[in-house]
mmCIF file of C-alpha atoms in Angstrom:
data_model
loop_
_atom_site.group_PDB
_atom_site.id
_atom_site.type_symbol
_atom_site.label_atom_id
_atom_site.label_comp_id
_atom_site.label_asym_id
_atom_site.label_seq_id
_atom_site.Cartn_x
_atom_site.Cartn_y
_atom_site.Cartn_z
ATOM 1 C CA UNK I 181 1.038 7.065 -13.810
ATOM 2 C CA UNK I 182 0.442 6.259 -10.193
ATOM 3 C CA UNK I 183 1.097 8.672 -7.368
ATOM 4 C CA UNK I 184 1.661 8.538 -3.623
ATOM 5 C CA UNK I 185 -2.033 9.307 -3.102
ATOM 6 C CA UNK I 186 -2.784 5.809 -4.400
ATOM 7 C CA UNK I 187 -1.228 4.211 -1.319
ATOM 8 C CA UNK I 188 -3.253 2.788 1.559
ATOM 9 C CA UNK I 189 -2.139 1.533 4.957
ATOM 10 C CA UNK I 190 -4.513 0.042 7.499
ATOM 11 C CA UNK I 191 -4.471 -2.345 10.408
ATOM 12 C CA UNK I 192 -6.743 -5.386 10.095
ATOM 13 C CA UNK I 193 -7.559 -6.850 13.496
ATOM 14 C CA UNK I 194 -6.143 -10.358 13.877
ATOM 15 C CA UNK I 195 -4.287 -10.112 10.560
ATOM 16 C CA UNK I 196 -1.768 -7.275 10.750
ATOM 17 C CA UNK I 197 -0.879 -4.165 8.782
ATOM 18 C CA UNK I 198 -1.956 -4.143 5.142
ATOM 19 C CA UNK I 199 -0.099 -1.754 2.863
ATOM 20 C CA UNK I 200 -1.262 -1.272 -0.716
ATOM 21 C CA UNK I 201 1.136 0.664 -2.899
ATOM 22 C CA UNK I 202 1.745 1.159 -6.610
ATOM 23 C CA UNK I 203 4.145 -1.260 -8.250
ATOM 24 C CA UNK I 204 7.544 0.251 -8.925
ATOM 25 C CA UNK I 205 8.694 -1.899 -11.863
ATOM 26 C CA UNK I 206 12.470 -1.633 -11.330
ATOM 27 C CA UNK I 207 12.161 -2.177 -7.561
ATOM 28 C CA UNK I 208 9.509 -4.923 -7.656
ATOM 29 C CA UNK I 209 10.474 -6.939 -10.731
ATOM 30 C CA UNK I 210 12.170 -9.759 -8.795
ATOM 31 C CA UNK I 211 9.115 -10.427 -6.611
ATOM 32 C CA UNK I 212 6.644 -10.141 -9.483
ATOM 33 C CA UNK I 213 8.731 -12.278 -11.842
ATOM 34 C CA UNK I 214 9.060 -14.974 -9.179
ATOM 35 C CA UNK I 215 5.297 -15.036 -8.641
ATOM 36 C CA UNK I 216 4.029 -14.850 -12.246
ATOM 37 C CA UNK I 217 6.336 -17.567 -13.568
ATOM 38 C CA UNK I 218 5.270 -20.238 -11.052
ATOM 39 C CA UNK I 219 2.938 -23.077 -12.027
ATOM 40 C CA UNK I 220 0.346 -21.833 -9.508
ATOM 41 C CA UNK I 221 0.151 -18.591 -11.544
ATOM 42 C CA UNK I 222 -0.486 -20.260 -14.907
ATOM 43 C CA UNK I 223 -3.743 -18.356 -15.398
ATOM 44 C CA UNK I 224 -1.856 -15.034 -15.103
ATOM 45 C CA UNK I 225 -0.427 -15.814 -18.548
ATOM 46 C CA UNK I 226 3.223 -14.913 -17.906
ATOM 47 C CA UNK I 227 4.806 -18.277 -17.009
ATOM 48 C CA UNK I 228 7.405 -18.059 -19.797
ATOM 49 C CA UNK I 229 8.173 -14.335 -19.408
ATOM 50 C CA UNK I 230 11.751 -13.310 -18.707
ATOM 51 C CA UNK I 231 12.578 -10.940 -15.870
ATOM 52 C CA UNK I 232 13.178 -8.189 -18.455
ATOM 53 C CA UNK I 233 9.804 -8.839 -20.145
ATOM 54 C CA UNK I 234 7.990 -8.662 -16.792
ATOM 55 C CA UNK I 235 9.700 -5.338 -16.037
ATOM 56 C CA UNK I 236 8.728 -4.012 -19.501
ATOM 57 C CA UNK I 237 5.094 -5.032 -19.009
ATOM 58 C CA UNK I 238 4.861 -3.288 -15.639
ATOM 59 C CA UNK I 239 6.684 -0.208 -16.927
ATOM 60 C CA UNK I 240 4.106 -0.057 -19.718
ATOM 61 C CA UNK I 241 1.226 -0.404 -17.232
ATOM 62 C CA UNK I 242 2.808 2.339 -15.121
ATOM 63 C CA UNK I 243 2.757 4.649 -18.152
ATOM 64 C CA UNK I 244 -1.004 4.319 -18.653
ATOM 65 C CA UNK I 245 -3.650 6.516 -17.075
ATOM 66 C CA UNK I 246 -6.260 3.723 -17.313
ATOM 67 C CA UNK I 247 -4.384 0.690 -15.947
ATOM 68 C CA UNK I 248 -2.437 0.375 -12.690
ATOM 69 C CA UNK I 249 -0.625 -2.306 -10.718
ATOM 70 C CA UNK I 250 -0.322 -2.547 -6.935
ATOM 71 C CA UNK I 251 1.585 -4.696 -4.488
ATOM 72 C CA UNK I 252 -0.155 -5.592 -1.264
ATOM 73 C CA UNK I 253 2.096 -6.109 1.752
ATOM 74 C CA UNK I 254 1.213 -7.768 5.026
ATOM 75 C CA UNK I 255 3.380 -6.616 7.897
ATOM 76 C CA UNK I 256 6.027 -5.442 5.427
ATOM 77 C CA UNK I 257 6.124 -8.608 3.273
ATOM 78 C CA UNK I 258 4.741 -8.742 -0.277
ATOM 79 C CA UNK I 259 1.526 -10.788 -0.272
ATOM 80 C CA UNK I 260 -0.413 -10.053 -3.458
ATOM 81 C CA UNK I 261 -0.377 -8.328 -6.819
ATOM 82 C CA UNK I 262 -3.460 -6.453 -7.997
ATOM 83 C CA UNK I 263 -4.106 -4.674 -11.235
ATOM 84 C CA UNK I 264 -6.887 -2.231 -11.972
ATOM 85 C CA UNK I 265 -8.216 -0.967 -15.253
ATOM 86 C CA UNK I 266 -10.985 1.035 -16.826
ATOM 87 C CA UNK I 267 -13.004 -1.510 -18.827
ATOM 88 C CA UNK I 268 -13.792 0.957 -21.624
ATOM 89 C CA UNK I 269 -10.024 1.247 -22.255
ATOM 90 C CA UNK I 270 -9.417 -2.509 -22.234
ATOM 91 C CA UNK I 271 -10.321 -5.377 -24.594
ATOM 92 C CA UNK I 272 -12.839 -6.616 -21.985
ATOM 93 C CA UNK I 273 -14.895 -3.483 -22.679
ATOM 94 C CA UNK I 274 -15.575 -4.742 -26.191
ATOM 95 C CA UNK I 275 -17.211 -7.902 -24.773
ATOM 96 C CA UNK I 276 -19.956 -6.495 -22.540
ATOM 97 C CA UNK I 277 -21.969 -3.308 -22.064
ATOM 98 C CA UNK I 278 -19.720 -1.147 -19.904
ATOM 99 C CA UNK I 279 -21.682 0.982 -17.424
ATOM 100 C CA UNK I 280 -20.596 4.333 -16.028
ATOM 101 C CA UNK I 281 -18.734 3.574 -12.795
ATOM 102 C CA UNK I 282 -17.456 0.148 -13.879
ATOM 103 C CA UNK I 283 -13.895 -0.554 -12.730
ATOM 104 C CA UNK I 284 -11.880 -3.694 -13.486
ATOM 105 C CA UNK I 285 -9.549 -5.702 -11.252
ATOM 106 C CA UNK I 286 -7.115 -8.613 -11.536
ATOM 107 C CA UNK I 287 -5.805 -10.489 -8.491
ATOM 108 C CA UNK I 288 -2.750 -12.668 -7.918
ATOM 109 C CA UNK I 289 -2.090 -13.866 -4.380
ATOM 110 C CA UNK I 290 1.604 -14.446 -3.759
ATOM 111 C CA UNK I 291 2.900 -17.887 -2.812
ATOM 112 C CA UNK I 292 2.012 -18.874 0.754
ATOM 113 C CA UNK I 293 4.718 -17.878 3.200
ATOM 114 C CA UNK I 294 5.076 -20.789 5.611
ATOM 115 C CA UNK I 295 1.953 -22.640 4.450
ATOM 116 C CA UNK I 296 -1.660 -21.971 3.631
ATOM 117 C CA UNK I 297 -3.482 -19.666 6.045
ATOM 118 C CA UNK I 298 -7.274 -20.021 6.105
ATOM 119 C CA UNK I 299 -8.997 -16.713 5.376
ATOM 120 C CA UNK I 300 -5.856 -15.031 4.028
ATOM 121 C CA UNK I 301 -7.129 -14.420 0.483
ATOM 122 C CA UNK I 302 -10.468 -13.116 1.748
ATOM 123 C CA UNK I 303 -8.828 -10.540 4.016
ATOM 124 C CA UNK I 304 -6.443 -9.361 1.298
ATOM 125 C CA UNK I 305 -9.236 -9.201 -1.293
ATOM 126 C CA UNK I 306 -11.516 -7.254 1.065
ATOM 127 C CA UNK I 307 -8.720 -4.778 1.818
ATOM 128 C CA UNK I 308 -8.119 -4.232 -1.879
ATOM 129 C CA UNK I 309 -11.814 -3.898 -2.714
ATOM 130 C CA UNK I 310 -12.169 -1.312 0.061
ATOM 131 C CA UNK I 311 -9.178 0.527 -1.427
ATOM 132 C CA UNK I 312 -10.706 0.475 -4.925
ATOM 133 C CA UNK I 313 -14.176 1.474 -3.711
ATOM 134 C CA UNK I 314 -12.831 4.397 -1.680
ATOM 135 C CA UNK I 315 -13.429 6.324 -4.913
ATOM 136 C CA UNK I 316 -17.196 7.029 -4.837
ATOM 137 C CA UNK I 317 -17.311 7.101 -8.642
ATOM 138 C CA UNK I 318 -16.603 3.374 -8.787
ATOM 139 C CA UNK I 319 -20.016 1.748 -8.693
ATOM 140 C CA UNK I 320 -19.322 -1.760 -9.920
ATOM 141 C CA UNK I 321 -16.197 -3.910 -9.898
ATOM 142 C CA UNK I 322 -15.584 -6.125 -12.921
ATOM 143 C CA UNK I 323 -13.360 -9.204 -12.860
ATOM 144 C CA UNK I 324 -12.629 -11.607 -15.703
ATOM 145 C CA UNK I 325 -10.494 -14.528 -14.576
ATOM 146 C CA UNK I 326 -9.731 -17.384 -16.920
ATOM 147 C CA UNK I 327 -12.930 -19.458 -17.090
ATOM 148 C CA UNK I 328 -10.894 -22.591 -16.166
ATOM 149 C CA UNK I 329 -9.686 -20.976 -12.930
ATOM 150 C CA UNK I 330 -12.336 -22.478 -10.661
ATOM 151 C CA UNK I 331 -10.576 -21.312 -7.476
ATOM 152 C CA UNK I 332 -10.543 -17.661 -8.537
ATOM 153 C CA UNK I 333 -14.150 -17.734 -9.701
ATOM 154 C CA UNK I 334 -15.296 -19.386 -6.449
ATOM 155 C CA UNK I 335 -13.288 -16.903 -4.335
ATOM 156 C CA UNK I 336 -14.853 -13.934 -6.129
ATOM 157 C CA UNK I 337 -18.352 -15.379 -5.743
ATOM 158 C CA UNK I 338 -17.713 -15.793 -1.982
ATOM 159 C CA UNK I 339 -16.733 -12.097 -1.931
ATOM 160 C CA UNK I 340 -20.133 -11.158 -3.394
ATOM 161 C CA UNK I 341 -19.363 -11.093 -7.118
ATOM 162 C CA UNK I 342 -22.150 -12.308 -9.403
ATOM 163 C CA UNK I 343 -21.172 -14.346 -12.475
ATOM 164 C CA UNK I 344 -22.009 -12.898 -15.862
ATOM 165 C CA UNK I 345 -21.369 -14.470 -19.252
ATOM 166 C CA UNK I 346 -18.179 -16.100 -20.411
ATOM 167 C CA UNK I 347 -16.339 -14.021 -22.996
ATOM 168 C CA UNK I 348 -13.517 -14.558 -25.460
ATOM 169 C CA UNK I 349 -10.533 -12.283 -24.950
ATOM 170 C CA UNK I 350 -7.395 -12.380 -27.117
ATOM 171 C CA UNK I 351 -5.474 -14.499 -24.579
ATOM 172 C CA UNK I 352 -8.221 -16.502 -22.843
ATOM 173 C CA UNK I 353 -11.826 -17.539 -22.414
ATOM 174 C CA UNK I 354 -12.862 -15.498 -19.387
ATOM 175 C CA UNK I 355 -15.643 -15.607 -16.837
ATOM 176 C CA UNK I 356 -17.083 -12.141 -16.261
ATOM 177 C CA UNK I 357 -18.034 -11.405 -12.651
ATOM 178 C CA UNK I 358 -19.537 -8.232 -11.211
ATOM 179 C CA UNK I 359 -19.653 -6.762 -7.704
ATOM 180 C CA UNK I 360 -21.976 -3.834 -7.048
ATOM 181 C CA UNK I 361 -20.619 -1.236 -4.641
ATOM 182 C CA UNK I 362 -23.761 -1.533 -2.476
ATOM 183 C CA UNK I 363 -23.302 -5.312 -2.062
ATOM 184 C CA UNK I 364 -19.732 -4.854 -0.844
ATOM 185 C CA UNK I 365 -20.699 -1.993 1.522
ATOM 186 C CA UNK I 366 -23.626 -4.014 2.917
ATOM 187 C CA UNK I 367 -21.351 -7.012 3.496
ATOM 188 C CA UNK I 368 -18.790 -4.873 5.327
ATOM 189 C CA UNK I 369 -21.505 -3.210 7.436
ATOM 190 C CA UNK I 370 -22.994 -6.606 8.366
ATOM 191 C CA UNK I 371 -19.615 -7.732 9.732
ATOM 192 C CA UNK I 372 -19.612 -4.688 11.995
#
């Protein structure tokens, strides 16, 4: 289960305040259900889920020690949903050689509020990766979006992820991508 220590708040110059906090299933179900059932979220795999089913799924995630869900807020408004997991405790871990320090992530950017904003996803993703990599034991981030989700794959590559093999998971054909901690830290340092 998540705790208050898994909350992060920081100001991003030119963007605003970014708050990352654990999902509270009963409190957040309306926002999450709205997002995951939209056509733009088809690769999330929950388009047909009822509000009650979405709440059940996030209550289940909240009960696990290996999987967590977070809402990212920008200036107090929900902006993204992230999930983390330990690959060795997930079906993805059966599809590649899990290394010590591997840590998995899923990303769903919320619907644009008032239109598309260039750079928005990159800022939110960087804030979340910094949050995840604040734990020095996390040496490599693993992502496995649906292999047909060209936008997600391209966005992760732009963030420094390196494509690995495609794998077959129970619910999808996925593209494995990996981001070494050092690559992310070097990229952040280069930006100043």
